C-alpha cells in the first residue's frame, strides 16, 4: 500500500511537471505532452489510484486540446455523475472530489468545438448548478474568474481568446460556432446568470446580448428583438456605466435582422440615429445587403423595372451617404453587394462595366468573380457570352496563379458547365474546346464536391420535367466513375414513374444502378404503384427479386443477402391498402409475408424479425380496416 501511495504521488508530480512544461514547447512537442498526460491519468484509473480534481482537470483539458472532444465530454460526464450525482446533488456516503470550475470550462470548450448546442446547454446548466454550491469565502475571487471563463467559453470572439487564451481551441473550429443556435430562451438565462456572477464585465454582457438579439431575429421574434434593443438604449441613457451595453456589434446585428425582415426603413432609421462611432462599415454593409435583397425579392409592387431601378438608386445614394456622413470608404464587400444589385435589377451591362472599371481592386477576390459570373450567365444571350468569357479568364488566371480559387468558385463554374450541357435550348453556345478545357480543369481541381453539384443540377432538371437531360448527366457521372448517390437514383426513378411508366423505371434500375441501391429504388416504385392502385404492377415488382437480393458489400467481401421486399416496403403498402380499404390485397400481402418470414428466418433472422413485427401489427388489425 505504501508503495502504491508513493507511486501515485510520483504519477501526480509527473503529470503536474508535464502541464508546466507544455507552455514552453513547440506544437508537436505540445501534442506529445498532452498525449502523455492522458496516458498518465488513464493509468491512474487503471491501477485504481486516487484521481483528484487536478488530474481530472488535466485529463479533460488534454483530451480537448488533442481534438478528442467527445472523449473529453464523456470523461467530464463520468466525473460529474460520480462526484455530484446525475442531477448535480451530492451522493450520500461516497468519497467525492469537488471538481475545479475550470474542468467544466474545458468540457464546454469541447462541446463548442463540436458545435453541439444540446451538449453546450447540458454542460453549462450542470456547471452553473455545481459552481453555485456554497464555497469557502477565501476562494470566492478565484471562483469569480472561473465563472467569467465559463461564460466566455460559449462565445467565439477575439476578446474571449485574449481573456482566456489558455483554453482556446487549437484547431480553430470555434470560429464557425454560432451561439445564437442555443436559442433565445437559453441565452436569456445566460444573460441573467452573467448579470449575477459577472455584472461588472460589460463586454461579456454586450456579447451575450448580441447573440440573444440574433437568436430572436432568427426565430422570427422581430418585435422582441427591437424592444430589447430599445431597453438597452434606455439603460445607456439612464445609467452611468463606464462601458455602455450598446456596442457597434449590436447595432450591426439589429440592422442586419431588420433588413432580413424586410424592414428597410426601420433599419435606416436605427442606423442613422446610432452614435457615429457605432456606424461601422459592417453595419452599413448589412443595410446595403438588405437593399440588394429587396431587389431580388421585391416587396409591395416592386416587381416592375422602374421599381427595381428606384431600389438600385436608393442603394447608390446610401453608399454615397456612408462616404459623406461617416467618411467610410467602400470595401470589397460593399462593391460585391453593388455588383449583385446591378444584375438583380436586370442591368447586367452596368454590372460588367463597373466590374471592369474597378478591376484592379476586385481582380484578386474570388467572391467578386463568382458574383459577376452568376449574374452574367443568368441573364440574356449577350450576357451569357460575356459570362463564358469571364469563366475562360478565370481558368487562365487560376492556372497562372494570378487568382486564388475557392470551393464556391469551383462549384459556380461546374454548375454553369452542367446546366449548359443539359440545356439544349441555350441562347449562347460556347466553343466546344473551351467547354472541354473548363470541365477538365474543374474536375481536376474539385474531385470530391463535384458529385454534390451534379446532384443539385439533376434535381433542378427533374423539377423542370427535363428527364432526358437528367438521364444524360446521370450517364456522364457513371462514365466519370462518380457513381450517383442513392438519393439521385431514387429521384430519377420517381420521375420516370411519374406517368405510370413502370417498365421504363424498372429497366433504368436494372441497367444503370448498383445493386446496393435496388431496394431503395424499387421501394419508390412499390410505393407509387400502391398509391395509384396499380396492384398488377406492384406484384410484378414484388416478384422481381423475391425472396431476397444479393448485394455486393465491399471489394474484399463477396455478397450479403437482404430480403426483397423488406420490412419498410411491406409496411408502406400495407398501410396504403388499409387506408384505401382494399381488403383482398391487404390479406394477400399478409399471406405472402407469412411465407416470406419462413423463407428468410434461417439465413436472415434479424430481417425476418423486422418483417414479423410488421406482420403482427397489421395481422391484429386485419378484421377492421378503415373505410375507403
Coordinates of C-alpha atoms in Angstrom, one line a residue:
X1 CA 0.0 0.0 0.0
X2 CA 2.8 2.4 0.9
X3 CA 4.5 1.6 -2.5
X4 CA 1.2 2.3 -4.2
X5 CA 0.9 5.6 -2.4
X6 CA 4.4 6.6 -3.4
X7 CA 3.7 5.6 -7.0
X8 CA 0.5 7.7 -7.0
X9 CA 2.5 10.6 -5.7
X10 CA 5.1 10.2 -8.4
X11 CA 2.4 9.9 -11.1
X12 CA 0.7 13.1 -9.8
X13 CA 4.0 15.0 -9.7
X14 CA 4.9 13.7 -13.2
X15 CA 1.7 15.0 -14.8
X16 CA 2.0 18.3 -13.0
X17 CA 5.5 18.7 -14.4
X18 CA 4.2 17.9 -17.8
X19 CA 1.5 20.6 -17.5
X20 CA 4.1 23.2 -16.5
X21 CA 6.4 22.2 -19.4
X22 CA 3.6 22.5 -22.0
X23 CA 3.8 26.3 -22.1
X24 CA 7.4 26.3 -23.4
X25 CA 7.0 23.6 -26.1
X26 CA 6.5 23.6 -29.8
X27 CA 3.3 22.5 -31.4
X28 CA 4.4 18.9 -32.0
X29 CA 6.0 18.7 -28.6
X30 CA 2.9 20.1 -27.0
X31 CA 0.7 17.4 -28.6
X32 CA 3.1 14.7 -27.4
X33 CA 2.9 16.2 -23.8
X34 CA -0.9 16.2 -23.9
X35 CA -0.9 12.6 -25.0
X36 CA 1.5 11.8 -22.2
X37 CA -0.9 13.5 -19.7
X38 CA -3.8 11.4 -21.0
X39 CA -1.8 8.2 -20.7
X40 CA -0.7 9.0 -17.1
X41 CA -4.2 9.8 -15.8
X42 CA -5.7 6.8 -17.6
X43 CA -3.1 4.6 -16.0
X44 CA -4.1 6.0 -12.6
X45 CA -7.7 5.0 -13.3
X46 CA -6.5 1.5 -14.4
X47 CA -4.4 0.9 -11.3
X48 CA -7.3 2.2 -9.0
X49 CA -5.3 5.1 -7.7
X50 CA -7.0 8.2 -6.3
X51 CA -7.6 10.6 -9.1
X52 CA -8.1 14.1 -7.7
X53 CA -9.5 17.3 -9.1
X54 CA -6.1 18.3 -10.5
X55 CA -5.8 15.1 -12.5
X56 CA -9.4 15.2 -13.7
X57 CA -9.0 18.8 -14.9
X58 CA -5.7 17.9 -16.7
X59 CA -7.3 14.8 -18.3
X60 CA -10.3 16.7 -19.7
X61 CA -8.1 19.6 -20.8
X62 CA -5.6 17.4 -22.6
X63 CA -8.3 15.4 -24.4
X64 CA -9.9 18.6 -25.5
X65 CA -6.6 20.1 -26.8
X66 CA -5.8 16.9 -28.7
X67 CA -9.1 17.3 -30.6
X68 CA -10.7 14.3 -28.8
X69 CA -13.7 16.3 -27.8
X70 CA -16.2 13.5 -27.4
X71 CA -13.9 11.7 -25.1
X72 CA -13.3 14.9 -23.1
X73 CA -17.1 15.3 -22.7
X74 CA -17.6 11.7 -21.8
X75 CA -14.9 11.9 -19.1
X76 CA -16.5 15.1 -17.7
X77 CA -19.9 13.4 -17.5
X78 CA -18.5 10.4 -15.7
X79 CA -16.7 12.6 -13.1
X80 CA -19.8 14.8 -12.6
X81 CA -22.0 11.7 -12.1
X82 CA -19.5 10.1 -9.7
X83 CA -18.9 13.2 -7.6
X84 CA -22.2 15.1 -7.8
X85 CA -24.8 12.5 -8.9
X86 CA -26.7 12.6 -12.2
X87 CA -28.7 15.6 -11.1
X88 CA -25.8 17.5 -9.6
X89 CA -26.7 16.6 -6.0
X90 CA -24.1 15.3 -3.6
X91 CA -24.0 11.5 -3.4
X92 CA -24.5 10.1 0.0
X93 CA -21.8 8.0 1.7
X94 CA -19.3 8.2 -1.1
X95 CA -15.8 9.6 -1.4
X96 CA -16.2 12.7 -3.6
X97 CA -13.9 15.1 -5.3
X98 CA -15.0 18.6 -5.9
X99 CA -14.2 19.4 -9.5
X100 CA -12.3 22.6 -10.3
X101 CA -14.5 25.1 -12.1
X102 CA -12.0 25.1 -15.0
X103 CA -12.9 21.4 -15.6
X104 CA -16.4 22.5 -16.7
X105 CA -14.9 25.2 -18.9
X106 CA -12.7 22.7 -20.6
X107 CA -15.7 20.4 -21.3
X108 CA -17.7 23.4 -22.5
X109 CA -14.8 24.2 -24.9
X110 CA -15.0 20.7 -26.3
X111 CA -18.8 21.0 -26.8
X112 CA -18.3 24.3 -28.6
X113 CA -15.7 22.7 -30.9
X114 CA -18.2 20.0 -31.8
X115 CA -20.8 22.8 -32.5
X116 CA -23.3 20.7 -30.5
X117 CA -25.9 23.1 -29.0
X118 CA -27.6 20.4 -26.9
X119 CA -24.3 19.4 -25.2
X120 CA -23.3 23.0 -24.7
X121 CA -26.6 23.6 -22.8
X122 CA -26.2 20.4 -20.8
X123 CA -22.6 21.3 -19.6
X124 CA -23.4 24.9 -18.9
X125 CA -26.5 24.2 -16.8
X126 CA -24.7 21.5 -14.8
X127 CA -21.7 23.7 -14.3
X128 CA -23.7 26.7 -13.1
X129 CA -25.6 24.4 -10.7
X130 CA -22.4 22.9 -9.3
X131 CA -20.4 26.1 -9.1
X132 CA -23.3 27.8 -7.4
X133 CA -22.9 25.5 -4.3
X134 CA -21.6 27.1 -1.1
X135 CA -17.8 27.6 -1.2
X136 CA -15.1 28.8 1.1
X137 CA -15.1 32.6 1.1
X138 CA -11.3 32.6 0.7
X139 CA -11.6 31.2 -2.9
X140 CA -14.5 33.4 -3.9
X141 CA -12.3 35.6 -6.1
X142 CA -10.9 32.6 -8.0
X143 CA -14.5 31.4 -8.5
X144 CA -15.5 34.7 -9.9
X145 CA -12.8 34.4 -12.5
X146 CA -13.8 30.8 -13.3
X147 CA -17.4 31.8 -13.8
X148 CA -16.4 34.5 -16.3
X149 CA -14.3 32.0 -18.1
X150 CA -17.3 29.7 -18.3
X151 CA -19.4 32.4 -19.8
X152 CA -16.7 33.4 -22.3
X153 CA -16.2 29.8 -23.4
X154 CA -19.6 29.9 -25.2
X155 CA -18.8 32.9 -27.4
X156 CA -16.3 32.8 -30.2
X157 CA -14.6 36.2 -30.1
X158 CA -11.1 37.6 -30.1
X159 CA -11.8 39.1 -26.7
X160 CA -12.7 35.7 -25.3
X161 CA -9.4 34.3 -26.6
X162 CA -7.4 37.1 -25.1
X163 CA -9.1 36.8 -21.7
X164 CA -8.8 33.1 -21.6
X165 CA -6.1 32.2 -24.0
X166 CA -5.1 29.1 -22.0
X167 CA -8.3 27.2 -23.1
X168 CA -8.8 28.4 -26.7
X169 CA -9.4 25.6 -29.2
X170 CA -6.3 24.8 -31.1
X171 CA -7.8 23.6 -34.4
X172 CA -9.8 26.8 -34.9
X173 CA -13.1 25.1 -35.1
X174 CA -14.6 27.5 -32.6
X175 CA -14.6 30.2 -35.3
X176 CA -17.6 28.7 -37.1
X177 CA -19.7 28.2 -33.9
X178 CA -22.7 30.4 -33.7
X179 CA -24.0 30.7 -30.1
X180 CA -27.4 32.0 -31.5
X181 CA -28.1 28.3 -32.2
X182 CA -28.6 27.9 -28.4
X183 CA -31.9 29.7 -28.7
X184 CA -33.2 32.9 -27.2
X185 CA -34.6 31.3 -24.0
X186 CA -31.3 29.7 -23.1
X187 CA -29.3 32.9 -23.9
X188 CA -31.7 35.0 -21.8
X189 CA -31.0 32.7 -18.9
X190 CA -27.2 33.0 -19.5
X191 CA -27.6 36.8 -19.5
X192 CA -29.3 36.7 -16.1
X193 CA -26.6 34.4 -14.8
X194 CA -23.9 36.7 -16.2
X195 CA -25.5 39.7 -14.5
X196 CA -25.4 37.9 -11.2
X197 CA -21.9 36.4 -11.4
X198 CA -20.1 38.8 -13.7
X199 CA -22.2 42.0 -13.6
X200 CA -19.1 44.3 -13.9
X201 CA -17.9 42.6 -17.2
X202 CA -19.9 44.9 -19.6
X203 CA -18.1 43.5 -22.6
X204 CA -19.4 40.0 -21.7
X205 CA -22.9 41.3 -21.2
X206 CA -22.9 43.1 -24.5
X207 CA -21.6 39.9 -26.3
X208 CA -24.4 37.8 -24.8
X209 CA -27.0 40.5 -25.7
X210 CA -25.7 40.5 -29.3
X211 CA -26.3 36.8 -29.8
X212 CA -29.6 37.0 -27.9
X213 CA -30.8 39.6 -30.5
X214 CA -29.5 37.4 -33.3
X215 CA -31.4 34.4 -31.9
X216 CA -34.6 36.4 -31.6
X217 CA -34.5 37.5 -35.2
X218 CA -33.7 34.0 -36.4
X219 CA -36.7 32.7 -34.5
X220 CA -39.0 35.4 -36.1
X221 CA -39.4 37.4 -32.9
X222 CA -38.5 40.7 -34.5
X223 CA -40.7 42.8 -32.1
X224 CA -39.0 41.3 -29.1
X225 CA -35.5 41.9 -30.6
X226 CA -36.3 45.6 -31.3
X227 CA -37.8 46.1 -27.8
X228 CA -34.7 44.5 -26.3
X229 CA -32.5 47.0 -28.2
X230 CA -34.6 49.9 -27.1
X231 CA -34.3 48.8 -23.5
X232 CA -30.5 48.8 -23.9
X233 CA -30.6 52.3 -25.3
X234 CA -32.7 53.5 -22.3
X235 CA -30.3 51.8 -19.9
X236 CA -27.4 53.6 -21.5
X237 CA -29.2 57.0 -21.1
X238 CA -30.3 56.5 -17.5
X239 CA -27.2 54.8 -16.1
X240 CA -23.6 55.9 -15.6
X241 CA -21.9 52.8 -17.0
X242 CA -18.2 53.2 -17.8
X243 CA -18.7 51.0 -20.8
X244 CA -22.3 51.1 -22.3
X245 CA -24.0 47.8 -23.2
X246 CA -24.8 49.0 -26.7
X247 CA -21.9 48.3 -29.0
X248 CA -21.2 48.5 -32.7
X249 CA -21.7 44.8 -32.9
X250 CA -25.2 45.1 -31.5
X251 CA -26.0 47.9 -33.9
X252 CA -24.8 45.8 -36.8
X253 CA -26.9 42.8 -35.6
X254 CA -30.1 44.8 -35.2
X255 CA -29.6 46.4 -38.6
X256 CA -29.0 43.0 -40.3
X257 CA -32.0 41.5 -38.6
X258 CA -34.3 44.3 -39.6
X259 CA -33.1 44.1 -43.2
X260 CA -33.7 40.3 -43.3
X261 CA -37.2 41.0 -42.1
X262 CA -37.7 43.5 -45.0
X263 CA -37.9 46.4 -42.6
X264 CA -35.5 48.6 -44.5
X265 CA -36.9 51.9 -43.4
X266 CA -36.6 50.9 -39.7
X267 CA -33.1 49.7 -40.4
X268 CA -32.2 53.0 -41.9
X269 CA -33.6 55.0 -39.0
X270 CA -31.8 52.8 -36.5
X271 CA -28.5 53.1 -38.3
X272 CA -28.6 56.9 -38.9
X273 CA -29.7 57.6 -35.3
X274 CA -26.9 55.5 -33.8
X275 CA -23.8 57.2 -32.5
X276 CA -21.2 57.8 -35.2
X277 CA -18.7 55.5 -33.5
X278 CA -21.2 52.7 -33.8
X279 CA -21.9 53.2 -37.5
X280 CA -19.2 50.9 -38.8
X281 CA -18.7 49.6 -42.3
X282 CA -20.1 46.2 -41.2
X283 CA -23.4 47.9 -40.2
X284 CA -23.6 49.8 -43.4
X285 CA -22.9 46.7 -45.4
X286 CA -25.7 44.9 -43.6
X287 CA -28.1 47.7 -44.7
X288 CA -26.7 47.6 -48.2
X289 CA -27.3 43.9 -48.4
X290 CA -30.9 44.3 -47.3
X291 CA -31.4 46.8 -50.1
X292 CA -29.9 44.4 -52.6
X293 CA -32.1 41.5 -51.4
X294 CA -35.2 43.8 -51.8
X295 CA -34.3 44.0 -55.5
X296 CA -34.1 40.2 -55.7
X297 CA -37.3 39.7 -53.7
X298 CA -39.4 42.8 -54.4
X299 CA -42.0 43.8 -51.8
X300 CA -45.2 45.7 -52.4
X301 CA -45.2 46.1 -56.2
X302 CA -41.5 46.4 -56.8
X303 CA -41.5 43.7 -59.5
X304 CA -41.5 46.1 -62.4
X305 CA -38.3 47.5 -63.9
X306 CA -39.0 51.1 -62.7
X307 CA -39.2 50.0 -59.1
X308 CA -36.0 47.9 -59.3
X309 CA -34.3 51.0 -60.8
X310 CA -35.6 53.0 -57.9
X311 CA -34.2 50.5 -55.4
X312 CA -30.8 50.5 -57.2
X313 CA -30.7 54.3 -57.0
X314 CA -31.5 54.1 -53.3
X315 CA -28.6 51.7 -52.8
X316 CA -26.3 54.1 -54.7
X317 CA -27.4 57.1 -52.6
X318 CA -26.9 55.0 -49.4
X319 CA -23.3 54.2 -50.3
X320 CA -22.6 57.8 -51.0
X321 CA -24.2 58.8 -47.7
X322 CA -21.9 56.4 -45.9
X323 CA -18.9 58.1 -47.6
X324 CA -20.0 61.7 -46.9
X325 CA -21.6 61.3 -43.4
X326 CA -19.0 58.9 -41.8
X327 CA -16.1 59.2 -44.1
X328 CA -16.0 55.4 -44.6
X329 CA -14.7 54.1 -47.9
X330 CA -16.4 51.1 -49.5
X331 CA -14.6 47.8 -49.2
X332 CA -14.8 44.6 -51.4
X333 CA -18.0 43.5 -49.6
X334 CA -19.7 46.8 -50.5
X335 CA -18.5 46.6 -54.1
X336 CA -19.8 43.0 -54.3
X337 CA -23.2 44.0 -53.0
X338 CA -23.4 46.8 -55.6
X339 CA -22.4 44.4 -58.3
X340 CA -25.0 41.8 -57.3
X341 CA -27.7 44.5 -57.1
X342 CA -26.9 45.6 -60.7
X343 CA -27.5 42.0 -62.0
X344 CA -30.6 41.6 -59.9
X345 CA -32.1 44.7 -61.3
X346 CA -31.6 43.4 -64.9
X347 CA -28.8 45.9 -65.7
X348 CA -26.1 43.4 -66.5
X349 CA -24.2 45.7 -68.8
X350 CA -23.8 48.3 -66.0
X351 CA -22.6 45.5 -63.7
X352 CA -20.0 44.1 -66.1
X353 CA -18.8 47.7 -67.0
X354 CA -18.5 48.6 -63.3
X355 CA -16.6 45.4 -62.6
X356 CA -14.1 46.1 -65.4
X357 CA -13.7 49.7 -64.3
X358 CA -12.8 48.5 -60.8
X359 CA -10.8 45.6 -62.0
X360 CA -7.6 46.5 -60.2
X361 CA -9.4 46.4 -56.9
X362 CA -11.6 43.3 -57.4
X363 CA -9.4 41.1 -59.6
X364 CA -8.0 39.1 -56.7
X365 CA -11.3 38.4 -54.9
X366 CA -13.0 35.1 -55.9
X367 CA -16.3 36.3 -54.4
X368 CA -16.5 39.2 -56.9
X369 CA -15.7 36.9 -59.8
X370 CA -18.4 34.5 -58.5
X371 CA -21.0 37.3 -58.4
X372 CA -20.3 38.6 -61.9
X373 CA -20.2 35.1 -63.4
X374 CA -23.5 34.1 -61.8
X375 CA -25.1 37.4 -62.8
X376 CA -24.0 37.3 -66.4
X377 CA -24.9 33.6 -67.1
X378 CA -28.3 34.1 -65.5
X379 CA -29.2 36.9 -68.0
X380 CA -29.8 37.1 -71.8
X381 CA -27.7 35.6 -74.6
X382 CA -25.3 38.6 -74.9
X383 CA -24.7 38.5 -71.1
X384 CA -24.1 34.7 -71.3
X385 CA -21.4 35.2 -73.9
X386 CA -19.7 37.7 -71.6
X387 CA -20.1 35.2 -68.7
X388 CA -18.3 32.5 -70.6
X389 CA -15.5 34.9 -71.5
X390 CA -15.1 35.6 -67.8
X391 CA -15.0 31.9 -67.0
X392 CA -12.3 31.4 -69.6
X393 CA -10.4 34.3 -67.9
X394 CA -10.9 32.7 -64.5
X395 CA -9.3 29.4 -65.7
X396 CA -6.3 31.3 -67.3
X397 CA -5.7 33.3 -64.1
X398 CA -6.1 30.3 -61.9
X399 CA -3.6 28.3 -64.0
X400 CA -1.1 31.1 -63.8
X401 CA -1.8 31.6 -60.1
X402 CA -2.9 35.2 -60.5
X403 CA -6.3 34.4 -59.0
X404 CA -6.9 32.2 -56.0
X405 CA -9.9 29.9 -56.5
X406 CA -12.0 28.7 -53.6
X407 CA -14.6 26.0 -53.4
X408 CA -17.5 28.3 -54.1
X409 CA -15.9 29.5 -57.3
X410 CA -15.3 25.9 -58.4
X411 CA -18.9 25.0 -57.7
X412 CA -20.2 28.0 -59.6
X413 CA -18.1 27.2 -62.7
X414 CA -19.0 23.5 -62.6
X415 CA -22.7 24.2 -62.1
X416 CA -22.7 26.6 -65.1
X417 CA -21.0 23.8 -67.1
X418 CA -23.5 21.2 -66.2
X419 CA -26.5 23.4 -66.7
X420 CA -25.2 24.3 -70.1
X421 CA -24.5 20.7 -71.1
X422 CA -28.1 19.9 -70.1
X423 CA -29.7 22.9 -71.7
X424 CA -30.2 22.2 -75.4
X425 CA -32.1 25.5 -75.9
X426 CA -29.3 27.8 -74.6
X427 CA -29.3 31.3 -76.1
X428 CA -25.5 31.3 -76.4
X429 CA -23.4 28.2 -77.2
X430 CA -19.7 28.5 -76.2
X431 CA -17.0 26.8 -78.2
X432 CA -16.7 23.0 -77.5
X433 CA -12.9 23.3 -77.0
X434 CA -13.5 25.9 -74.3
X435 CA -16.1 23.7 -72.6
X436 CA -13.9 20.7 -72.6
X437 CA -10.9 22.6 -71.2
X438 CA -13.0 24.2 -68.4
X439 CA -14.7 20.9 -67.4
X440 CA -11.3 19.1 -67.2
X441 CA -9.9 21.9 -65.1
X442 CA -12.8 22.0 -62.7
X443 CA -12.9 18.2 -62.3
X444 CA -9.2 18.1 -61.7
X445 CA -9.5 20.8 -59.0
X446 CA -12.5 19.5 -57.2
X447 CA -12.9 15.7 -57.4
X448 CA -14.9 15.3 -54.3
X449 CA -17.5 18.1 -54.2
X450 CA -18.4 17.8 -57.9
X451 CA -20.8 14.9 -57.1
X452 CA -22.9 17.2 -55.0
X453 CA -23.1 19.8 -57.8
X454 CA -24.2 17.0 -60.2
X455 CA -26.9 16.1 -57.7
X456 CA -28.1 19.7 -57.4
X457 CA -28.2 20.1 -61.2
X458 CA -30.1 16.8 -61.8
X459 CA -32.6 17.7 -59.1
X460 CA -33.2 21.1 -60.8
X461 CA -33.7 19.4 -64.2
X462 CA -36.2 16.9 -62.8
X463 CA -38.2 19.6 -61.2
X464 CA -38.3 21.3 -64.6
X465 CA -39.5 18.0 -66.1
X466 CA -36.4 17.7 -68.3
X467 CA -36.0 14.0 -67.6
X468 CA -33.8 13.2 -70.7
X469 CA -31.3 15.9 -69.8
X470 CA -31.1 14.5 -66.2
X471 CA -30.5 11.0 -67.7
X472 CA -27.7 12.3 -69.8
X473 CA -26.0 13.9 -66.8
X474 CA -26.5 10.7 -64.9
X475 CA -24.7 8.8 -67.6
X476 CA -21.9 11.3 -67.6
X477 CA -21.4 10.8 -63.9
X478 CA -21.2 7.0 -64.4
X479 CA -18.7 7.4 -67.2
X480 CA -16.6 9.6 -65.0
X481 CA -16.5 7.0 -62.2
X482 CA -18.7 9.3 -60.0
X483 CA -21.4 6.8 -59.1
X484 CA -24.5 8.8 -58.3
X485 CA -25.7 8.8 -54.8
X486 CA -28.8 6.8 -53.8
X487 CA -30.8 9.9 -53.4
X488 CA -30.1 10.9 -57.1
X489 CA -31.1 7.5 -58.3
X490 CA -34.3 7.5 -56.4
X491 CA -35.2 10.9 -57.7
X492 CA -34.8 9.7 -61.3
X493 CA -36.8 6.6 -60.7
X494 CA -39.6 8.6 -59.2
X495 CA -39.5 11.0 -62.2
X496 CA -39.6 8.0 -64.7
X497 CA -42.5 6.5 -62.9
X498 CA -44.5 9.8 -62.6
X499 CA -46.6 9.0 -65.7
X500 CA -47.0 5.3 -64.5
X501 CA -44.4 4.0 -67.0
X502 CA -43.1 1.4 -64.5
X503 CA -41.4 -0.6 -67.2
X504 CA -39.1 2.2 -68.1
X505 CA -38.2 2.8 -64.5
X506 CA -37.6 -0.9 -63.9
X507 CA -35.3 -1.0 -66.9
X508 CA -33.4 2.0 -65.6
X509 CA -32.9 0.3 -62.2
X510 CA -31.7 -3.0 -63.7
X511 CA -29.3 -1.5 -66.2
X512 CA -27.9 1.6 -64.5
X513 CA -28.0 1.3 -60.7
X514 CA -25.6 -0.7 -58.4
X515 CA -27.3 -3.5 -56.6
X516 CA -26.8 -1.6 -53.3
X517 CA -29.5 0.8 -54.4
X518 CA -32.0 -1.7 -55.7
X519 CA -34.1 -1.9 -52.5
X520 CA -34.4 1.9 -52.1
X521 CA -35.1 2.4 -55.8
X522 CA -37.7 -0.4 -56.0
X523 CA -39.2 1.0 -52.8
X524 CA -40.1 4.2 -54.8
X525 CA -41.8 2.2 -57.5
X526 CA -43.5 -0.1 -54.9
X527 CA -45.0 2.9 -53.0
X528 CA -46.1 4.8 -56.2
X529 CA -47.8 1.7 -57.6
X530 CA -49.6 1.1 -54.3
X531 CA -50.9 4.7 -54.1
X532 CA -52.1 4.5 -57.7
X533 CA -53.8 1.2 -57.0
X534 CA -51.8 -0.4 -59.8
X535 CA -51.6 -3.7 -58.0
X536 CA -50.6 -5.7 -61.0
X537 CA -47.5 -3.6 -61.4
X538 CA -46.9 -3.8 -57.7
X539 CA -46.9 -7.6 -57.8
X540 CA -44.6 -7.6 -60.8
X541 CA -42.2 -5.5 -58.9
X542 CA -42.7 -7.8 -55.9
X543 CA -41.7 -10.9 -57.8
X544 CA -38.7 -9.3 -59.5
X545 CA -36.2 -10.3 -56.8
X546 CA -38.3 -12.3 -54.3
X547 CA -37.5 -13.6 -51.7
X548 CA -34.1 -11.9 -51.4
X549 CA -31.5 -9.9 -53.2
X550 CA -27.7 -10.4 -53.1
X551 CA -25.8 -7.1 -52.7
X552 CA -22.0 -6.6 -53.0
X553 CA -20.7 -5.4 -49.7
X554 CA -17.1 -4.4 -50.0
X555 CA -14.3 -5.1 -52.5
X556 CA -12.8 -7.6 -50.1
X557 CA -16.0 -9.4 -49.3
X558 CA -18.3 -11.2 -51.8
X559 CA -22.0 -10.6 -51.2
X560 CA -24.7 -10.4 -48.5
X561 CA -28.4 -11.0 -48.8
X562 CA -31.3 -8.8 -47.9
X563 CA -35.0 -9.6 -48.0
X564 CA -36.9 -8.4 -51.0
X565 CA -39.4 -6.8 -50.2
X566 CA -38.0 -5.7 -46.9
X567 CA -40.0 -4.6 -43.8
X568 CA -40.2 -0.9 -44.8
X569 CA -41.7 -1.8 -48.2
X570 CA -44.3 -4.2 -46.6
X571 CA -45.2 -1.6 -44.0
X572 CA -45.8 1.1 -46.6
X573 CA -48.0 -1.0 -48.9
X574 CA -50.0 -2.5 -46.0
X575 CA -50.7 1.0 -44.7
X576 CA -51.9 2.1 -48.1
X577 CA -54.1 -0.9 -48.7
X578 CA -55.6 -0.5 -45.3
X579 CA -56.3 3.2 -45.8
X580 CA -57.9 2.6 -49.2
X581 CA -60.0 -0.4 -47.7
X582 CA -58.6 -2.9 -50.3
X583 CA -59.2 -5.9 -48.1
X584 CA -58.3 -8.5 -50.7
X585 CA -54.9 -7.0 -51.5
X586 CA -54.3 -6.4 -47.8
X587 CA -54.9 -10.1 -47.0
X588 CA -52.9 -11.3 -49.9
X589 CA -49.9 -9.3 -48.8
X590 CA -50.2 -10.7 -45.2
X591 CA -50.3 -14.2 -46.6
X592 CA -47.2 -13.6 -48.7
X593 CA -45.5 -12.1 -45.7
X594 CA -46.1 -15.2 -43.6
X595 CA -44.5 -17.3 -46.2
X596 CA -41.6 -14.9 -46.7
X597 CA -40.8 -14.9 -42.9
X598 CA -40.4 -18.6 -43.0
X599 CA -38.2 -18.5 -46.1
X600 CA -35.7 -15.9 -44.7
X601 CA -35.8 -16.7 -41.0
X602 CA -32.8 -19.0 -41.0
X603 CA -30.5 -17.0 -43.2
X604 CA -31.5 -13.5 -42.1
X605 CA -33.0 -13.8 -38.6
X606 CA -32.9 -10.0 -37.8
X607 CA -34.5 -9.0 -41.0
X608 CA -37.1 -11.7 -40.6
X609 CA -37.9 -10.4 -37.1
X610 CA -38.5 -6.9 -38.5
X611 CA -40.9 -8.3 -41.1
X612 CA -42.6 -10.4 -38.4
X613 CA -43.1 -7.3 -36.3
X614 CA -44.8 -5.5 -39.2
X615 CA -46.8 -8.6 -39.9
X616 CA -48.0 -8.9 -36.3
X617 CA -49.0 -5.3 -36.2
X618 CA -51.3 -5.5 -39.3
X619 CA -52.5 -9.0 -38.7
X620 CA -54.1 -7.9 -35.4
X621 CA -55.9 -5.1 -37.2
X622 CA -57.0 -7.1 -40.2
X623 CA -60.6 -7.5 -39.1
X624 CA -61.4 -3.8 -39.0
X625 CA -59.8 -2.0 -42.0
X626 CA -60.7 1.7 -42.4
X627 CA -63.4 2.7 -44.9
X628 CA -62.5 3.8 -48.4

